[in-house]
Each structure stands twice: as structure tokens, then as C-alpha cells.
mmCIF file of N, CA and C in Angstrom:
data_model
loop_
_atom_site.group_PDB
_atom_site.id
_atom_site.type_symbol
_atom_site.label_atom_id
_atom_site.label_comp_id
_atom_site.label_asym_id
_atom_site.label_seq_id
_atom_site.Cartn_x
_atom_site.Cartn_y
_atom_site.Cartn_z
ATOM 1 N N UNK C 1 -35.654 42.792 7.746
ATOM 2 C CA UNK C 1 -36.462 42.960 6.552
ATOM 3 C C UNK C 1 -37.579 41.926 6.547
ATOM 4 N N UNK C 2 -38.751 42.343 6.135
ATOM 5 C CA UNK C 2 -39.903 41.454 6.087
ATOM 6 C C UNK C 2 -39.716 40.396 5.009
ATOM 7 N N UNK C 3 -40.008 39.152 5.342
ATOM 8 C CA UNK C 3 -39.884 38.067 4.375
ATOM 9 C C UNK C 3 -40.884 38.276 3.248
ATOM 10 N N UNK C 4 -40.431 38.136 2.016
ATOM 11 C CA UNK C 4 -41.265 38.451 0.861
ATOM 12 C C UNK C 4 -42.138 37.292 0.393
ATOM 13 N N UNK C 5 -41.922 36.105 0.925
ATOM 14 C CA UNK C 5 -42.668 34.940 0.484
ATOM 15 C C UNK C 5 -43.789 34.677 1.483
ATOM 16 N N UNK C 6 -45.036 34.715 0.997
ATOM 17 C CA UNK C 6 -46.187 34.570 1.885
ATOM 18 C C UNK C 6 -46.553 33.125 2.165
ATOM 19 N N UNK C 7 -46.124 32.207 1.325
ATOM 20 C CA UNK C 7 -46.488 30.810 1.508
ATOM 21 C C UNK C 7 -45.270 29.923 1.268
ATOM 22 N N UNK C 8 -45.386 28.699 1.706
ATOM 23 C CA UNK C 8 -44.306 27.734 1.489
ATOM 24 C C UNK C 8 -44.216 27.422 -0.004
ATOM 25 N N UNK C 9 -43.019 27.155 -0.488
ATOM 26 C CA UNK C 9 -42.893 26.823 -1.914
ATOM 27 C C UNK C 9 -43.648 25.544 -2.244
ATOM 28 N N UNK C 10 -44.221 25.511 -3.440
ATOM 29 C CA UNK C 10 -44.993 24.351 -3.877
ATOM 30 C C UNK C 10 -44.080 23.171 -4.191
ATOM 31 N N UNK C 11 -42.856 23.456 -4.628
ATOM 32 C CA UNK C 11 -41.896 22.411 -4.966
ATOM 33 C C UNK C 11 -40.512 23.040 -5.047
ATOM 34 N N UNK C 12 -39.510 22.242 -5.345
ATOM 35 C CA UNK C 12 -38.139 22.754 -5.395
ATOM 36 C C UNK C 12 -37.940 23.764 -6.536
ATOM 37 N N UNK C 13 -38.642 23.591 -7.635
ATOM 38 C CA UNK C 13 -38.537 24.550 -8.744
ATOM 39 C C UNK C 13 -39.109 25.894 -8.310
ATOM 40 N N UNK C 14 -40.227 25.867 -7.626
ATOM 41 C CA UNK C 14 -40.832 27.088 -7.094
ATOM 42 C C UNK C 14 -39.873 27.767 -6.116
ATOM 43 N N UNK C 15 -39.269 26.986 -5.250
ATOM 44 C CA UNK C 15 -38.300 27.510 -4.284
ATOM 45 C C UNK C 15 -37.160 28.238 -4.995
ATOM 46 N N UNK C 16 -36.599 27.589 -6.019
ATOM 47 C CA UNK C 16 -35.463 28.165 -6.748
ATOM 48 C C UNK C 16 -35.860 29.456 -7.463
ATOM 49 N N UNK C 17 -36.982 29.427 -8.177
ATOM 50 C CA UNK C 17 -37.363 30.608 -8.947
ATOM 51 C C UNK C 17 -37.840 31.762 -8.070
ATOM 52 N N UNK C 18 -38.275 31.487 -6.878
ATOM 53 C CA UNK C 18 -38.589 32.578 -5.951
ATOM 54 C C UNK C 18 -37.318 33.348 -5.600
ATOM 55 N N UNK C 19 -36.200 32.667 -5.600
ATOM 56 C CA UNK C 19 -34.937 33.300 -5.226
ATOM 57 C C UNK C 19 -34.194 33.926 -6.398
ATOM 58 N N UNK C 20 -34.333 33.354 -7.589
ATOM 59 C CA UNK C 20 -33.572 33.901 -8.725
ATOM 60 C C UNK C 20 -34.460 34.454 -9.831
ATOM 61 N N UNK C 21 -35.782 34.319 -9.685
ATOM 62 C CA UNK C 21 -36.686 34.821 -10.716
ATOM 63 C C UNK C 21 -36.794 36.333 -10.663
ATOM 64 N N UNK C 22 -37.374 36.885 -11.662
ATOM 65 C CA UNK C 22 -37.539 38.327 -11.732
ATOM 66 C C UNK C 22 -36.664 38.930 -12.813
ATOM 67 N N UNK C 23 -36.864 40.193 -13.029
ATOM 68 C CA UNK C 23 -36.224 40.879 -14.146
ATOM 69 C C UNK C 23 -34.725 41.090 -13.957
ATOM 70 N N UNK C 24 -34.264 41.252 -12.718
ATOM 71 C CA UNK C 24 -32.878 41.670 -12.494
ATOM 72 C C UNK C 24 -31.994 40.663 -11.775
ATOM 73 N N UNK C 25 -32.557 39.731 -11.047
ATOM 74 C CA UNK C 25 -31.747 38.850 -10.199
ATOM 75 C C UNK C 25 -30.724 38.035 -10.979
ATOM 76 N N UNK C 26 -31.135 37.411 -12.050
ATOM 77 C CA UNK C 26 -30.205 36.612 -12.842
ATOM 78 C C UNK C 26 -29.071 37.458 -13.406
ATOM 79 N N UNK C 27 -29.411 38.660 -13.872
ATOM 80 C CA UNK C 27 -28.392 39.547 -14.422
ATOM 81 C C UNK C 27 -27.421 40.007 -13.344
ATOM 82 N N UNK C 28 -27.927 40.329 -12.172
ATOM 83 C CA UNK C 28 -27.051 40.747 -11.069
ATOM 84 C C UNK C 28 -26.098 39.625 -10.710
ATOM 85 N N UNK C 29 -26.611 38.418 -10.577
ATOM 86 C CA UNK C 29 -25.753 37.278 -10.240
ATOM 87 C C UNK C 29 -24.690 37.070 -11.314
ATOM 88 N N UNK C 30 -25.071 37.197 -12.576
ATOM 89 C CA UNK C 30 -24.115 37.004 -13.668
ATOM 90 C C UNK C 30 -23.057 38.106 -13.658
ATOM 91 N N UNK C 31 -23.465 39.358 -13.472
ATOM 92 C CA UNK C 31 -22.499 40.460 -13.439
ATOM 93 C C UNK C 31 -21.535 40.318 -12.260
ATOM 94 N N UNK C 32 -22.033 39.873 -11.117
ATOM 95 C CA UNK C 32 -21.147 39.657 -9.968
ATOM 96 C C UNK C 32 -20.184 38.511 -10.247
ATOM 97 N N UNK C 33 -20.632 37.517 -10.965
ATOM 98 C CA UNK C 33 -19.740 36.421 -11.365
ATOM 99 C C UNK C 33 -18.631 36.949 -12.273
ATOM 100 N N UNK C 34 -18.997 37.778 -13.223
ATOM 101 C CA UNK C 34 -18.017 38.318 -14.168
ATOM 102 C C UNK C 34 -17.037 39.276 -13.501
ATOM 103 N N UNK C 35 -17.545 40.086 -12.566
ATOM 104 C CA UNK C 35 -16.703 41.112 -11.964
ATOM 105 C C UNK C 35 -16.177 40.774 -10.588
ATOM 106 N N UNK C 36 -16.579 39.638 -10.039
ATOM 107 C CA UNK C 36 -16.219 39.183 -8.685
ATOM 108 C C UNK C 36 -16.774 40.094 -7.600
ATOM 109 N N UNK C 37 -16.360 41.342 -7.577
ATOM 110 C CA UNK C 37 -16.842 42.307 -6.591
ATOM 111 C C UNK C 37 -17.230 43.567 -7.347
ATOM 112 N N UNK C 38 -18.458 44.035 -7.117
ATOM 113 C CA UNK C 38 -18.907 45.255 -7.770
ATOM 114 C C UNK C 38 -19.514 46.204 -6.740
ATOM 115 N N UNK C 39 -19.273 47.468 -6.953
ATOM 116 C CA UNK C 39 -19.888 48.483 -6.109
ATOM 117 C C UNK C 39 -21.283 48.775 -6.647
ATOM 118 N N UNK C 40 -22.091 49.403 -5.797
ATOM 119 C CA UNK C 40 -23.475 49.696 -6.162
ATOM 120 C C UNK C 40 -23.539 50.482 -7.474
ATOM 121 N N UNK C 41 -22.706 51.495 -7.611
ATOM 122 C CA UNK C 41 -22.710 52.329 -8.810
ATOM 123 C C UNK C 41 -22.385 51.549 -10.075
ATOM 124 N N UNK C 42 -21.491 50.576 -9.954
ATOM 125 C CA UNK C 42 -21.148 49.737 -11.108
ATOM 126 C C UNK C 42 -22.341 48.881 -11.527
ATOM 127 N N UNK C 43 -23.032 48.324 -10.537
ATOM 128 C CA UNK C 43 -24.236 47.547 -10.836
ATOM 129 C C UNK C 43 -25.314 48.446 -11.437
ATOM 130 N N UNK C 44 -25.433 49.639 -10.919
ATOM 131 C CA UNK C 44 -26.428 50.602 -11.416
ATOM 132 C C UNK C 44 -26.188 50.901 -12.898
ATOM 133 N N UNK C 45 -24.929 51.060 -13.294
ATOM 134 C CA UNK C 45 -24.606 51.316 -14.702
ATOM 135 C C UNK C 45 -24.951 50.117 -15.576
ATOM 136 N N UNK C 46 -24.684 48.924 -15.078
ATOM 137 C CA UNK C 46 -24.952 47.712 -15.856
ATOM 138 C C UNK C 46 -26.455 47.450 -15.986
ATOM 139 N N UNK C 47 -27.218 47.889 -14.991
ATOM 140 C CA UNK C 47 -28.670 47.688 -14.991
ATOM 141 C C UNK C 47 -29.365 49.039 -15.172
ATOM 142 N N UNK C 48 -29.023 49.731 -16.236
ATOM 143 C CA UNK C 48 -29.531 51.081 -16.448
ATOM 144 C C UNK C 48 -31.049 51.125 -16.626
ATOM 145 N N UNK C 49 -31.667 49.990 -16.934
ATOM 146 C CA UNK C 49 -33.123 49.950 -17.078
ATOM 147 C C UNK C 49 -33.835 49.753 -15.742
ATOM 148 N N UNK C 50 -33.084 49.671 -14.646
ATOM 149 C CA UNK C 50 -33.641 49.505 -13.306
ATOM 150 C C UNK C 50 -33.651 50.847 -12.581
ATOM 151 N N UNK C 51 -34.662 51.030 -11.738
ATOM 152 C CA UNK C 51 -34.669 52.214 -10.888
ATOM 153 C C UNK C 51 -33.777 51.958 -9.683
ATOM 154 N N UNK C 52 -33.363 53.018 -9.027
ATOM 155 C CA UNK C 52 -32.543 52.887 -7.818
ATOM 156 C C UNK C 52 -33.272 52.060 -6.770
ATOM 157 N N UNK C 53 -34.561 52.340 -6.601
ATOM 158 C CA UNK C 53 -35.365 51.617 -5.613
ATOM 159 C C UNK C 53 -35.430 50.123 -5.938
ATOM 160 N N UNK C 54 -35.629 49.802 -7.210
ATOM 161 C CA UNK C 54 -35.748 48.396 -7.606
ATOM 162 C C UNK C 54 -34.426 47.661 -7.445
ATOM 163 N N UNK C 55 -33.325 48.306 -7.820
ATOM 164 C CA UNK C 55 -32.016 47.676 -7.669
ATOM 165 C C UNK C 55 -31.711 47.422 -6.197
ATOM 166 N N UNK C 56 -31.969 48.410 -5.364
ATOM 167 C CA UNK C 56 -31.740 48.257 -3.924
ATOM 168 C C UNK C 56 -32.579 47.121 -3.361
ATOM 169 N N UNK C 57 -33.845 47.066 -3.725
ATOM 170 C CA UNK C 57 -34.747 46.019 -3.239
ATOM 171 C C UNK C 57 -34.278 44.637 -3.700
ATOM 172 N N UNK C 58 -33.876 44.540 -4.952
ATOM 173 C CA UNK C 58 -33.425 43.257 -5.495
ATOM 174 C C UNK C 58 -32.142 42.797 -4.817
ATOM 175 N N UNK C 59 -31.203 43.714 -4.598
ATOM 176 C CA UNK C 59 -29.967 43.362 -3.897
ATOM 177 C C UNK C 59 -30.253 42.905 -2.470
ATOM 178 N N UNK C 60 -31.185 43.559 -1.809
ATOM 179 C CA UNK C 60 -31.555 43.155 -0.439
ATOM 180 C C UNK C 60 -32.141 41.748 -0.435
ATOM 181 N N UNK C 61 -32.993 41.456 -1.409
ATOM 182 C CA UNK C 61 -33.586 40.118 -1.485
ATOM 183 C C UNK C 61 -32.516 39.057 -1.731
ATOM 184 N N UNK C 62 -31.586 39.349 -2.641
ATOM 185 C CA UNK C 62 -30.506 38.394 -2.908
ATOM 186 C C UNK C 62 -29.628 38.200 -1.677
ATOM 187 N N UNK C 63 -29.410 39.269 -0.933
ATOM 188 C CA UNK C 63 -28.623 39.170 0.306
ATOM 189 C C UNK C 63 -29.387 38.370 1.354
ATOM 190 N N UNK C 64 -30.666 38.653 1.495
ATOM 191 C CA UNK C 64 -31.505 37.943 2.459
ATOM 192 C C UNK C 64 -31.569 36.447 2.160
ATOM 193 N N UNK C 65 -31.541 36.103 0.874
ATOM 194 C CA UNK C 65 -31.594 34.695 0.472
ATOM 195 C C UNK C 65 -30.230 34.021 0.494
ATOM 196 N N UNK C 66 -29.193 34.758 0.883
ATOM 197 C CA UNK C 66 -27.870 34.171 1.036
ATOM 198 C C UNK C 66 -27.102 33.979 -0.262
ATOM 199 N N UNK C 67 -27.516 34.685 -1.324
ATOM 200 C CA UNK C 67 -26.856 34.540 -2.619
ATOM 201 C C UNK C 67 -25.803 35.613 -2.868
ATOM 202 N N UNK C 68 -25.963 36.745 -2.212
ATOM 203 C CA UNK C 68 -25.067 37.889 -2.390
ATOM 204 C C UNK C 68 -24.585 38.365 -1.028
ATOM 205 N N UNK C 69 -23.323 38.730 -0.967
ATOM 206 C CA UNK C 69 -22.732 39.292 0.246
ATOM 207 C C UNK C 69 -22.582 40.801 0.055
ATOM 208 N N UNK C 70 -22.966 41.559 1.058
ATOM 209 C CA UNK C 70 -22.859 43.018 1.030
ATOM 210 C C UNK C 70 -21.827 43.441 2.062
ATOM 211 N N UNK C 71 -20.797 44.117 1.592
ATOM 212 C CA UNK C 71 -19.723 44.591 2.483
ATOM 213 C C UNK C 71 -19.769 46.111 2.525
ATOM 214 N N UNK C 72 -19.956 46.652 3.734
ATOM 215 C CA UNK C 72 -20.022 48.098 3.926
ATOM 216 C C UNK C 72 -18.710 48.569 4.528
ATOM 217 N N UNK C 73 -18.107 49.562 3.892
ATOM 218 C CA UNK C 73 -16.885 50.176 4.401
ATOM 219 C C UNK C 73 -17.253 51.537 4.970
ATOM 220 N N UNK C 74 -16.920 51.733 6.231
ATOM 221 C CA UNK C 74 -17.266 52.983 6.900
ATOM 222 C C UNK C 74 -16.185 54.009 6.638
ATOM 223 N N UNK C 75 -16.360 54.703 5.527
ATOM 224 C CA UNK C 75 -15.427 55.740 5.125
ATOM 225 C C UNK C 75 -16.222 56.823 4.410
ATOM 226 N N UNK C 76 -15.568 57.906 4.118
ATOM 227 C CA UNK C 76 -16.219 58.996 3.417
ATOM 228 C C UNK C 76 -15.554 59.140 2.059
ATOM 229 N N UNK C 77 -16.293 59.080 0.964
ATOM 230 C CA UNK C 77 -17.716 58.748 0.884
ATOM 231 C C UNK C 77 -17.952 57.270 1.192
ATOM 232 N N UNK C 78 -19.191 56.948 1.593
ATOM 233 C CA UNK C 78 -19.497 55.559 1.933
ATOM 234 C C UNK C 78 -19.223 54.627 0.748
ATOM 235 N N UNK C 79 -18.756 53.447 1.047
ATOM 236 C CA UNK C 79 -18.433 52.464 0.016
ATOM 237 C C UNK C 79 -19.118 51.147 0.369
ATOM 238 N N UNK C 80 -19.847 50.596 -0.595
ATOM 239 C CA UNK C 80 -20.524 49.317 -0.421
ATOM 240 C C UNK C 80 -20.167 48.436 -1.607
ATOM 241 N N UNK C 81 -19.736 47.217 -1.326
ATOM 242 C CA UNK C 81 -19.381 46.271 -2.374
ATOM 243 C C UNK C 81 -20.241 45.024 -2.257
ATOM 244 N N UNK C 82 -20.548 44.449 -3.415
ATOM 245 C CA UNK C 82 -21.351 43.230 -3.482
ATOM 246 C C UNK C 82 -20.542 42.133 -4.149
ATOM 247 N N UNK C 83 -20.718 40.918 -3.648
ATOM 248 C CA UNK C 83 -20.049 39.755 -4.221
ATOM 249 C C UNK C 83 -20.953 38.542 -4.041
ATOM 250 N N UNK C 84 -20.644 37.486 -4.759
ATOM 251 C CA UNK C 84 -21.415 36.248 -4.632
ATOM 252 C C UNK C 84 -20.979 35.475 -3.397
ATOM 253 N N UNK C 85 -21.924 34.870 -2.728
ATOM 254 C CA UNK C 85 -21.611 33.930 -1.662
ATOM 255 C C UNK C 85 -21.330 32.575 -2.311
ATOM 256 N N UNK C 86 -20.924 31.615 -1.520
ATOM 257 C CA UNK C 86 -20.714 30.266 -2.062
ATOM 258 C C UNK C 86 -22.007 29.722 -2.662
ATOM 259 N N UNK C 87 -23.131 29.973 -2.000
ATOM 260 C CA UNK C 87 -24.413 29.512 -2.525
ATOM 261 C C UNK C 87 -24.728 30.206 -3.850
ATOM 262 N N UNK C 88 -24.407 31.477 -3.956
ATOM 263 C CA UNK C 88 -24.604 32.204 -5.208
ATOM 264 C C UNK C 88 -23.731 31.667 -6.319
ATOM 265 N N UNK C 89 -22.494 31.313 -5.974
ATOM 266 C CA UNK C 89 -21.567 30.757 -6.972
ATOM 267 C C UNK C 89 -22.054 29.421 -7.512
ATOM 268 N N UNK C 90 -22.777 28.663 -6.698
ATOM 269 C CA UNK C 90 -23.320 27.374 -7.147
ATOM 270 C C UNK C 90 -24.305 27.537 -8.296
ATOM 271 N N UNK C 91 -24.932 28.702 -8.398
ATOM 272 C CA UNK C 91 -25.925 28.945 -9.444
ATOM 273 C C UNK C 91 -25.305 29.277 -10.804
ATOM 274 N N UNK C 92 -24.050 29.686 -10.823
ATOM 275 C CA UNK C 92 -23.434 30.195 -12.047
ATOM 276 C C UNK C 92 -23.469 29.197 -13.212
ATOM 277 N N UNK C 93 -23.156 27.912 -13.012
ATOM 278 C CA UNK C 93 -23.241 26.989 -14.161
ATOM 279 C C UNK C 93 -24.653 26.938 -14.765
ATOM 280 N N UNK C 94 -25.671 27.066 -13.948
ATOM 281 C CA UNK C 94 -27.048 27.025 -14.446
ATOM 282 C C UNK C 94 -27.406 28.316 -15.172
ATOM 283 N N UNK C 95 -26.955 29.434 -14.629
ATOM 284 C CA UNK C 95 -27.196 30.720 -15.287
ATOM 285 C C UNK C 95 -26.442 30.760 -16.611
ATOM 286 N N UNK C 96 -25.238 30.208 -16.641
ATOM 287 C CA UNK C 96 -24.473 30.166 -17.885
ATOM 288 C C UNK C 96 -25.183 29.303 -18.922
ATOM 289 N N UNK C 97 -25.749 28.204 -18.477
ATOM 290 C CA UNK C 97 -26.499 27.346 -19.401
ATOM 291 C C UNK C 97 -27.703 28.108 -19.963
ATOM 292 N N UNK C 98 -28.410 28.839 -19.118
ATOM 293 C CA UNK C 98 -29.535 29.654 -19.584
ATOM 294 C C UNK C 98 -29.060 30.739 -20.544
ATOM 295 N N UNK C 99 -27.897 31.329 -20.267
ATOM 296 C CA UNK C 99 -27.329 32.348 -21.155
ATOM 297 C C UNK C 99 -27.072 31.765 -22.540
ATOM 298 N N UNK C 100 -26.472 30.569 -22.572
ATOM 299 C CA UNK C 100 -26.189 29.914 -23.855
ATOM 300 C C UNK C 100 -27.483 29.595 -24.601
ATOM 301 N N UNK C 101 -28.469 29.109 -23.876
ATOM 302 C CA UNK C 101 -29.767 28.805 -24.476
ATOM 303 C C UNK C 101 -30.385 30.081 -25.039
ATOM 304 N N UNK C 102 -30.310 31.165 -24.274
ATOM 305 C CA UNK C 102 -30.856 32.443 -24.724
ATOM 306 C C UNK C 102 -30.183 32.944 -25.983
ATOM 307 N N UNK C 103 -28.872 32.834 -26.044
ATOM 308 C CA UNK C 103 -28.141 33.248 -27.245
ATOM 309 C C UNK C 103 -28.595 32.444 -28.460
ATOM 310 N N UNK C 104 -28.756 31.152 -28.265
ATOM 311 C CA UNK C 104 -29.185 30.274 -29.356
ATOM 312 C C UNK C 104 -30.584 30.659 -29.837
ATOM 313 N N UNK C 105 -31.488 30.898 -28.895
ATOM 314 C CA UNK C 105 -32.860 31.247 -29.260
ATOM 315 C C UNK C 105 -32.933 32.623 -29.907
ATOM 316 N N UNK C 106 -32.131 33.561 -29.411
ATOM 317 C CA UNK C 106 -32.101 34.895 -30.008
ATOM 318 C C UNK C 106 -31.578 34.829 -31.440
ATOM 319 N N UNK C 107 -30.573 33.999 -31.684
ATOM 320 C CA UNK C 107 -30.032 33.845 -33.034
ATOM 321 C C UNK C 107 -31.097 33.258 -33.970
ATOM 322 N N UNK C 108 -31.837 32.273 -33.475
ATOM 323 C CA UNK C 108 -32.921 31.692 -34.276
ATOM 324 C C UNK C 108 -33.975 32.744 -34.592
ATOM 325 N N UNK C 109 -34.321 33.530 -33.596
ATOM 326 C CA UNK C 109 -35.325 34.572 -33.761
ATOM 327 C C UNK C 109 -34.870 35.614 -34.777
ATOM 328 N N UNK C 110 -33.594 36.004 -34.704
ATOM 329 C CA UNK C 110 -33.042 36.966 -35.663
ATOM 330 C C UNK C 110 -33.063 36.390 -37.069
ATOM 331 N N UNK C 111 -32.756 35.111 -37.187
ATOM 332 C CA UNK C 111 -32.765 34.462 -38.500
ATOM 333 C C UNK C 111 -34.174 34.442 -39.068
ATOM 334 N N UNK C 112 -35.162 34.154 -38.220
ATOM 335 C CA UNK C 112 -36.549 34.159 -38.674
ATOM 336 C C UNK C 112 -36.964 35.554 -39.114
ATOM 337 N N UNK C 113 -36.545 36.566 -38.357
ATOM 338 C CA UNK C 113 -36.871 37.948 -38.703
ATOM 339 C C UNK C 113 -36.253 38.316 -40.042
ATOM 340 N N UNK C 114 -35.002 37.929 -40.256
ATOM 341 C CA UNK C 114 -34.343 38.205 -41.534
ATOM 342 C C UNK C 114 -35.094 37.529 -42.676
ATOM 343 N N UNK C 115 -35.458 36.256 -42.466
ATOM 344 C CA UNK C 115 -36.182 35.523 -43.504
ATOM 345 C C UNK C 115 -37.538 36.150 -43.772
ATOM 346 N N UNK C 116 -38.243 36.544 -42.736
ATOM 347 C CA UNK C 116 -39.543 37.178 -42.905
ATOM 348 C C UNK C 116 -39.407 38.511 -43.625
ATOM 349 N N UNK C 117 -38.385 39.271 -43.305
ATOM 350 C CA UNK C 117 -38.167 40.543 -43.967
ATOM 351 C C UNK C 117 -37.878 40.344 -45.442
ATOM 352 N N UNK C 118 -37.037 39.357 -45.756
ATOM 353 C CA UNK C 118 -36.717 39.128 -47.165
ATOM 354 C C UNK C 118 -37.921 38.607 -47.928
ATOM 355 N N UNK C 119 -38.774 37.832 -47.245
ATOM 356 C CA UNK C 119 -39.996 37.370 -47.895
ATOM 357 C C UNK C 119 -40.898 38.548 -48.230
ATOM 358 N N UNK C 120 -41.006 39.485 -47.328
ATOM 359 C CA UNK C 120 -41.863 40.641 -47.553
ATOM 360 C C UNK C 120 -41.303 41.498 -48.682
ATOM 361 N N UNK C 121 -40.006 41.619 -48.747
ATOM 362 C CA UNK C 121 -39.380 42.422 -49.798
ATOM 363 C C UNK C 121 -39.571 41.756 -51.151
ATOM 364 N N UNK C 122 -39.444 40.429 -51.199
ATOM 365 C CA UNK C 122 -39.544 39.705 -52.454
ATOM 366 C C UNK C 122 -40.962 39.686 -52.999
ATOM 367 N N UNK C 123 -41.946 39.822 -52.133
ATOM 368 C CA UNK C 123 -43.336 39.755 -52.592
ATOM 369 C C UNK C 123 -43.676 41.011 -53.275
#
């Protein structure tokens, strides 16, 4: 597979976000953490807002970067399972921290929306 990065990373933060940034990578890593091993169809259901092409491309990138392991079973029908590598597992505490931060910010946002709605109603 052709390497997707055209230039050297500017710094370690750039390096990290090139590997885990994007719309689906963090979610895929988190779902694999929760489920340990997931088949393609299971990931497809969890990422229903992704196209088949995008999910396949994202999984390939995660595999190429050594974060996800892809196991192919030669049987009929074909079976493919995905799991986290040791390097992928190292990211989980950071993704969990981001998840907690996101929950906190979403709660604040919902509270602001509720307050704004009640202000509009009261006026």
C-alpha cells in the first residue's frame, strides 16, 4: 500500500495525529478496545455513518501504522477479524481521557442549550 504521508512529521504531536486523527480512527480503536476482537461487519454496524470504502481505507491505514491487527481466516464465507496491537493498546488511556473530556464538554454544551432555550421562552 502506498504510504499516505507525503512529508516528515513536523513534531511528535503531528506524528501522533497523523496516525489517529480523522473522523473514524479514534472510534475504531475505542470499539476494538471495548470488543477486543471485531469482525468487519460488526465495525460497519458501529460506524454506520461511514461508507464501506472509507471504513476499509481507515482500517488499512491503522493496520499499516501498526495499531490494528487484521486476521484473515480462509473459510467460506470469508472471515476477517480486527484487534488492537500492543501499540494500539497503548493509546487507550489517552483515548479514554479524550472520551471523558468530550462527555464533560457535551454536558456543558447541553446545559447551555437548555439555558438558552429557557431564556428564549421566558422572554
